[in-house]
Coordinates of C-alpha atoms in Angstrom, one line a residue:
M1 CA 95.6 91.4 230.0
L2 CA 92.0 92.5 229.3
V3 CA 91.5 95.9 230.7
A4 CA 87.7 95.9 230.5
A5 CA 86.1 94.4 233.6
A6 CA 83.2 92.0 233.3
V7 CA 80.0 93.1 234.9
A8 CA 78.6 90.6 237.5
G9 CA 79.2 87.7 235.1
G10 CA 76.8 89.0 232.5
L11 CA 75.0 91.9 230.9
A12 CA 74.2 95.0 233.0
L13 CA 70.4 95.2 232.9
H14 CA 68.6 98.6 232.9
E15 CA 65.1 99.5 233.9
S16 CA 63.2 102.5 232.5
G17 CA 61.1 105.0 234.6
S18 CA 61.1 105.5 238.4
R19 CA 59.8 103.1 241.0
T20 CA 56.2 104.1 242.1
A21 CA 53.4 102.3 243.9
N22 CA 51.2 102.5 240.8
P23 CA 53.3 102.8 237.7
P24 CA 51.7 104.3 234.6
A25 CA 50.0 101.7 232.3
E26 CA 52.2 102.8 229.4
A27 CA 55.5 102.6 231.3
A28 CA 58.4 101.3 229.2
P29 CA 58.9 97.5 229.6
K30 CA 61.8 96.2 231.5
T31 CA 64.8 94.8 229.6
P32 CA 64.3 91.0 229.3
V33 CA 66.2 88.9 231.8
V34 CA 69.0 87.1 230.1
D35 CA 69.1 83.3 230.4
R36 CA 72.9 83.1 230.8
A37 CA 73.1 79.3 230.7
A38 CA 71.2 79.2 227.4
R39 CA 73.3 82.0 226.0
A40 CA 76.5 80.2 227.0
S41 CA 75.3 77.0 225.5
G42 CA 74.3 78.7 222.3
V43 CA 77.5 80.6 221.8
D44 CA 79.6 77.5 222.7
A45 CA 77.8 75.6 220.0
V46 CA 78.7 78.3 217.5
L47 CA 82.4 78.2 218.5
T48 CA 82.5 74.4 218.4
A49 CA 80.9 74.3 214.9
R50 CA 83.4 76.8 213.6
A51 CA 86.4 74.8 214.8
E52 CA 84.9 71.7 213.4
A53 CA 84.3 73.4 210.0
V54 CA 88.0 74.2 209.7
K55 CA 88.9 70.6 210.4
L56 CA 86.4 69.2 207.9
N57 CA 86.8 71.9 205.3
K58 CA 83.2 73.1 205.5
P59 CA 83.1 76.9 204.8
E60 CA 79.3 77.1 204.9
Q61 CA 79.3 75.7 208.4
F62 CA 82.0 78.2 209.4
L63 CA 79.9 81.1 208.1
A64 CA 76.6 79.8 209.2
A65 CA 76.4 82.1 212.3
V66 CA 78.0 85.2 210.7
D67 CA 75.6 88.1 210.2
P68 CA 74.2 87.6 206.6
A69 CA 73.5 91.3 206.3
N70 CA 77.2 92.3 207.0
K71 CA 78.9 91.6 203.7
T72 CA 82.2 93.0 204.9
L73 CA 82.3 90.8 207.9
R74 CA 81.3 87.7 205.9
A75 CA 84.0 88.4 203.3
R76 CA 86.6 88.8 206.1
Q77 CA 85.4 85.6 207.8
R78 CA 85.5 83.7 204.6
M79 CA 89.1 84.8 204.0
L80 CA 89.9 83.8 207.6
F81 CA 88.5 80.3 206.9
D82 CA 90.6 79.9 203.8
N83 CA 93.7 81.1 205.7
L84 CA 93.1 78.7 208.6
R85 CA 92.8 75.8 206.2
R86 CA 96.2 76.7 204.6
F87 CA 98.1 76.4 207.9
G88 CA 97.2 72.7 208.5
F89 CA 96.2 72.5 212.1
A90 CA 96.6 69.3 214.0
S91 CA 94.1 70.6 216.5
L92 CA 91.9 73.7 216.8
K93 CA 89.5 74.9 219.5
Y94 CA 87.6 78.1 220.3
E95 CA 86.8 78.7 224.0
R96 CA 84.4 81.3 225.4
L97 CA 86.0 83.3 228.2
Q98 CA 84.8 86.3 230.2
E99 CA 82.1 88.7 229.0
Q100 CA 83.3 92.2 228.3
Y101 CA 80.5 94.7 228.8
D102 CA 80.4 97.9 226.8
Q103 CA 77.3 100.1 226.8
A104 CA 78.1 101.7 223.5
I105 CA 78.2 98.3 221.8
T106 CA 75.0 97.3 223.4
D107 CA 73.3 100.5 222.2
K108 CA 74.5 99.7 218.7
Y109 CA 73.3 96.1 218.5
G110 CA 70.5 95.9 221.0
P111 CA 69.7 94.3 224.5
S112 CA 70.8 90.8 223.6
T113 CA 74.3 91.9 222.7
F114 CA 77.0 89.6 224.1
V115 CA 80.6 90.8 223.8
V116 CA 83.0 88.0 224.9
A117 CA 86.7 87.3 224.8
I118 CA 87.6 84.1 223.0
A119 CA 90.6 81.8 223.4
M120 CA 91.8 80.1 220.3
T121 CA 93.9 77.0 221.1
Y122 CA 95.7 75.6 218.1
Q123 CA 98.6 73.4 217.1
I124 CA 100.1 73.6 213.6
R125 CA 100.9 70.1 212.4
D126 CA 104.6 69.3 212.6
I127 CA 105.4 72.8 213.8
D128 CA 104.1 73.6 217.2
P129 CA 105.6 71.4 220.0
V130 CA 102.5 71.8 222.2
P131 CA 99.1 73.6 221.7
A132 CA 99.4 77.3 221.7
R133 CA 96.8 79.9 222.8
T134 CA 95.9 83.3 221.5
M135 CA 93.0 85.7 222.0
L136 CA 90.3 87.5 220.0
G137 CA 87.0 89.0 220.8
Y138 CA 83.5 88.4 219.3
T139 CA 80.2 90.3 219.5
F140 CA 77.1 88.1 219.3
V141 CA 73.4 89.0 219.2
Q142 CA 70.4 86.7 219.5
R143 CA 68.0 86.7 216.6
P144 CA 64.2 86.1 216.9
N145 CA 64.7 82.5 216.0
K146 CA 66.9 82.2 219.2
Q147 CA 70.1 81.6 217.2
W148 CA 73.2 83.5 218.2
T149 CA 74.8 85.5 215.4
L150 CA 78.3 86.9 215.1
V151 CA 78.0 90.6 214.2
S152 CA 81.6 91.8 214.9
D153 CA 85.0 90.4 215.3
T154 CA 86.9 93.6 216.1
D155 CA 85.0 95.3 219.0
L156 CA 87.5 94.0 221.6
D157 CA 90.7 94.4 219.7
R158 CA 92.0 97.4 221.6
R159 CA 91.4 95.6 225.0
L160 CA 93.1 92.4 224.2
P161 CA 96.8 91.5 225.1
R162 CA 99.4 92.7 222.6
G163 CA 99.5 90.7 219.5
S164 CA 96.0 89.3 219.8
H165 CA 93.9 89.1 216.6
Q166 CA 97.1 90.0 214.8
E167 CA 98.0 86.4 213.7
A168 CA 99.2 85.7 210.2
W169 CA 95.8 84.2 209.4
D170 CA 94.0 87.4 210.6
T171 CA 95.6 89.7 207.9
G172 CA 95.0 89.5 204.1
E173 CA 94.9 86.4 202.0
V174 CA 98.1 84.4 202.6
L175 CA 100.2 81.7 200.9
V176 CA 101.7 79.0 203.2
R177 CA 104.6 76.9 202.1
R178 CA 106.2 74.0 204.1
A179 CA 109.5 72.1 204.2
P180 CA 110.7 69.8 207.0
R181 CA 110.7 71.8 210.2
V182 CA 109.9 75.0 208.4
L183 CA 106.7 76.9 207.6
V184 CA 106.7 80.2 205.6
V185 CA 103.8 82.6 205.3
V186 CA 103.7 85.3 202.6
E187 CA 101.1 87.3 200.8
R188 CA 99.0 85.3 198.3
G189 CA 100.8 85.3 194.9
Q190 CA 104.3 85.7 196.3
G191 CA 105.5 82.2 195.6
K192 CA 109.0 83.3 194.6
L193 CA 109.5 85.0 197.9
A194 CA 108.1 82.0 199.7
N195 CA 110.5 79.6 198.0
S196 CA 113.5 81.9 198.7
L197 CA 112.6 82.1 202.4
L198 CA 112.0 78.4 202.6
T199 CA 115.5 77.7 201.4
K200 CA 117.1 80.2 203.8
A201 CA 115.0 79.0 206.7
G202 CA 115.9 75.4 206.0
S203 CA 119.6 76.3 206.2
A204 CA 119.0 78.3 209.4
V205 CA 117.1 75.5 211.1
K206 CA 119.9 73.1 210.2
A207 CA 122.6 75.5 211.5
V208 CA 120.9 76.1 214.9
S209 CA 120.2 72.4 215.3
K210 CA 123.8 71.6 214.7
S211 CA 125.5 74.4 216.6
W212 CA 123.4 75.3 219.6
P213 CA 124.9 73.3 222.4
G214 CA 121.6 72.8 224.2
G215 CA 120.2 71.0 221.2
W216 CA 117.2 72.0 219.2
T217 CA 114.7 69.8 217.5
G218 CA 112.0 72.5 217.0
S219 CA 110.7 74.2 213.9
G220 CA 111.1 77.7 212.3
V221 CA 108.0 79.7 211.4
V222 CA 108.8 82.7 209.1
I223 CA 106.1 85.3 208.5
A224 CA 106.8 87.8 205.7
L225 CA 103.7 89.9 205.0
D226 CA 103.1 93.4 203.8
D227 CA 101.4 94.2 207.1
K228 CA 103.6 96.3 209.4
I229 CA 101.9 94.9 212.6
V230 CA 101.8 91.2 213.0
R231 CA 101.8 89.2 216.2
G232 CA 103.0 92.2 218.3
A233 CA 105.9 92.9 215.9
D234 CA 105.3 96.6 215.2
Y235 CA 107.2 97.9 212.2
T236 CA 105.4 101.3 212.2
L237 CA 107.6 102.4 215.1
P238 CA 110.5 104.5 213.6
K239 CA 113.4 102.6 215.1
N240 CA 111.9 99.2 214.2
A241 CA 110.9 100.3 210.7
E242 CA 114.4 101.6 209.8
D243 CA 116.7 99.2 211.6
A244 CA 115.1 95.9 212.4
L245 CA 115.3 93.0 209.9
A246 CA 113.1 90.5 211.8
M247 CA 111.8 89.7 215.3
A248 CA 111.1 86.5 217.1
T249 CA 107.6 87.0 218.6
W250 CA 106.4 84.9 221.5
V251 CA 104.0 82.0 221.3
Y252 CA 102.1 81.2 224.5
R253 CA 100.8 77.9 226.0
S254 CA 98.6 79.8 228.5
L255 CA 97.0 83.2 228.3
P256 CA 97.7 86.2 230.6
G257 CA 96.2 85.5 234.0
E258 CA 95.6 81.8 233.6
V259 CA 98.8 80.6 235.2
S260 CA 100.9 83.8 235.4
G261 CA 100.4 87.4 234.9
V262 CA 102.0 87.4 231.4
G263 CA 101.2 83.9 230.3
E264 CA 103.6 80.9 229.8
R265 CA 105.7 81.1 226.7
T266 CA 106.4 78.0 224.7
D267 CA 107.9 79.0 221.3
S268 CA 108.4 81.9 218.9
Y269 CA 107.4 82.8 215.3
V270 CA 109.7 85.1 213.3
V271 CA 108.1 88.1 211.7
I272 CA 110.1 89.9 209.0
N273 CA 110.1 93.6 208.5
P274 CA 108.4 94.2 205.1
R275 CA 110.7 97.2 204.5
N276 CA 113.9 95.2 204.9
R277 CA 112.7 91.9 203.5
A278 CA 115.4 91.8 200.8
K279 CA 118.2 92.0 203.4
V280 CA 117.1 88.8 205.3
D281 CA 119.4 85.9 204.7
A282 CA 120.1 82.5 206.3
R283 CA 122.3 84.1 209.0
T284 CA 119.5 86.5 210.0
L285 CA 117.1 83.6 210.4
A286 CA 119.6 81.6 212.3
H287 CA 119.9 84.5 214.8
E288 CA 116.1 84.5 215.2
F289 CA 115.8 80.8 215.4
T290 CA 118.3 80.8 218.2
H291 CA 115.8 82.9 220.1
V292 CA 113.1 80.3 219.1
A293 CA 115.3 77.5 220.5
T294 CA 115.9 79.4 223.8
A295 CA 112.3 80.7 224.2
P296 CA 111.3 77.9 226.6
Y297 CA 114.2 78.7 229.0
G298 CA 112.4 81.8 230.4
T299 CA 112.5 85.6 230.1
F300 CA 115.0 86.9 232.7
A301 CA 118.4 86.3 231.1
P302 CA 120.4 89.5 230.6
R303 CA 120.1 91.0 227.1
W304 CA 123.8 90.6 226.4
L305 CA 123.5 86.9 226.9
V306 CA 120.3 86.6 224.8
E307 CA 121.6 88.5 221.8
G308 CA 125.2 87.5 222.2
A309 CA 124.2 83.8 222.0
A310 CA 122.0 84.4 218.9
T311 CA 124.8 86.4 217.2
W312 CA 127.3 83.7 218.0
I313 CA 125.2 81.1 216.2
E314 CA 124.5 83.6 213.4
F315 CA 128.2 84.0 212.7
L316 CA 129.1 80.3 212.5
P317 CA 129.5 78.4 209.2
M318 CA 126.3 77.3 207.6
D319 CA 124.9 76.2 204.3
G320 CA 124.1 79.0 201.9
A321 CA 126.2 81.6 203.7
K322 CA 129.8 82.7 203.0
P323 CA 132.3 82.0 205.9
L324 CA 133.1 85.0 208.0
A325 CA 136.6 86.2 209.1
L326 CA 135.9 85.9 212.8
G327 CA 139.5 86.4 213.9
T328 CA 139.5 89.8 212.2
Y329 CA 136.1 90.7 213.5
R330 CA 137.1 89.8 217.0
Q331 CA 140.0 92.2 216.9
T332 CA 137.8 94.9 215.4
V333 CA 135.3 94.6 218.2
R334 CA 138.1 94.8 220.8
T335 CA 139.6 97.9 219.4
K336 CA 136.5 99.7 218.2
Y337 CA 134.0 98.9 221.0
L338 CA 135.6 97.2 223.9
A339 CA 138.3 99.8 224.3
K340 CA 135.6 102.5 224.9
A341 CA 133.2 100.4 227.0
K342 CA 133.0 100.4 230.8
A343 CA 130.7 97.4 231.3
L344 CA 128.8 94.7 229.5
P345 CA 125.8 96.2 227.6
A346 CA 122.9 97.0 230.0
D347 CA 119.4 95.8 229.4
A348 CA 117.9 99.3 229.7
T349 CA 120.2 100.8 227.0
F350 CA 120.9 97.7 224.8
F351 CA 118.8 98.6 221.8
R352 CA 119.5 102.3 222.1
D353 CA 123.2 101.6 221.7
S354 CA 122.8 98.6 219.4
L355 CA 125.8 99.4 217.2
S356 CA 128.1 98.6 220.1
S357 CA 125.8 96.3 222.1
Y358 CA 125.6 93.5 219.6
P359 CA 129.4 93.2 218.9
L360 CA 130.2 93.4 222.6
S361 CA 127.6 90.8 223.5
W362 CA 129.0 88.5 220.8
L363 CA 132.5 89.0 222.2
A364 CA 131.3 88.0 225.7
V365 CA 129.6 84.9 224.5
D366 CA 132.5 84.0 222.3
L367 CA 134.8 84.1 225.3
L368 CA 132.4 82.0 227.4
F369 CA 132.2 79.3 224.7
E370 CA 136.0 79.2 224.4
R371 CA 136.7 79.1 228.2
Y372 CA 133.8 77.1 229.6
G373 CA 132.4 75.1 226.8
G374 CA 128.9 74.9 225.3
T375 CA 127.3 72.7 227.9
E376 CA 128.2 75.1 230.8
L377 CA 127.1 78.1 228.8
V378 CA 123.7 76.6 228.1
T379 CA 123.2 75.6 231.7
L380 CA 124.1 79.2 232.7
Y381 CA 121.6 80.6 230.1
Q382 CA 118.8 78.3 231.3
E383 CA 119.3 79.3 235.0
M384 CA 119.7 83.0 234.1
A385 CA 116.5 82.9 232.0
A386 CA 114.5 81.2 234.7
L387 CA 115.8 83.1 237.8
G388 CA 117.9 86.2 236.8
Q389 CA 115.3 88.9 237.6
T390 CA 117.7 90.9 239.7
Q391 CA 121.4 91.8 239.5
A392 CA 122.0 90.0 242.8
E393 CA 120.5 86.8 241.3
R394 CA 122.5 87.2 238.1
D395 CA 125.7 87.6 240.1
R396 CA 124.9 84.5 242.2
I397 CA 124.2 82.4 239.2
M398 CA 127.4 83.6 237.4
L399 CA 129.5 82.9 240.5
E400 CA 128.0 79.4 240.9
H401 CA 128.7 78.4 237.3
L402 CA 131.7 80.4 236.3
G403 CA 133.3 81.7 239.4
I404 CA 132.9 85.3 238.2
T405 CA 130.2 88.0 238.1
E406 CA 129.1 90.0 235.0
A407 CA 131.7 92.6 236.1
G408 CA 134.3 89.9 236.3
L409 CA 133.4 88.7 232.8
F410 CA 133.9 92.2 231.5
Q411 CA 137.3 92.4 233.1
A412 CA 138.2 89.0 231.5
L413 CA 137.3 90.5 228.1
K414 CA 139.6 93.4 228.8
A415 CA 142.4 91.1 229.9
A416 CA 142.0 88.9 226.8
A417 CA 142.2 91.9 224.5
A418 CA 145.4 93.1 226.2
A419 CA 147.1 89.7 226.0

């Protein structure tokens, strides 16, 4: 959520000098009163024109309100326009939100400075199931001709929700490639990488659609850029930089505070770690696309169920991937990890103990599929994701669907290994 509070719905106005019955003739003039309605109308017109420019492929219109003296900003905005055109939006809209006052920014640009959060609502054609929303921040000033001019697009970046103004189109110049139900984003000029990922992603989408019992008709977005921070995926963090291959990053249909404190999630885009790009295969993407398929369920499912389900799909037969010896792997997990474990992997320590957490989670979901079937497992997942905020709720849901708790499932794993 935005951490900067708006000031009384507009700019904080300041007066110079002290109040006296007869002020000196040369006293400094008061700061002009802001016509907030006119300002809102002027800025809204700029935002509407920019969205229309992307739709109609009019770069001059997109840049018309960008500060002509700021060559760096204009170059960045022109690149943004080109990137947006490459994504192929079915719809695009910019919406003015709440003003974010900052005295230092006002001191820099002058008394007409208007710093405002912006909601970008978009839907990528044939990719996004519903319109998605993301945030950015713009700084405008009013010129002598009464026109509002964009003078900065980064002043609010540190106050925006995680991942804001870090979309794939906000980075460097990109190349976008498409296939049915797949969109791949790479750096401009990396066509070979794009084609390779397009093939792998196509296999992964097909595999998840075929194997996930809940059914999936969605699309896979794969972002493989040189940037280490994209959409909230932070590969500058040591653990992520070394170990992670890819992350499914949330896509929101509503912004924080609009409907809920964290926003409503609708989908996910997969962001690949640039350091481990060569290690990503169809199975990796199938794992991440399983997270995409289950994203609409909710956020409260236990981590062992979330990652176990994704790993279970990842290990199934699929085009472009060699079959795995799952019988042998199952026995290895039982002897190497289950024998030493005392419970299912806990949320708090899951990633810290990832070498054992992932295999044990796969083993648990493998048993659930075998004993209860895919339909029951998906129903369990959906209810856990929607309601499983506490251990008591998780145990209630498990008992209702399976007749055992998480502790009971762990004991079932132990019993199966001993049989």
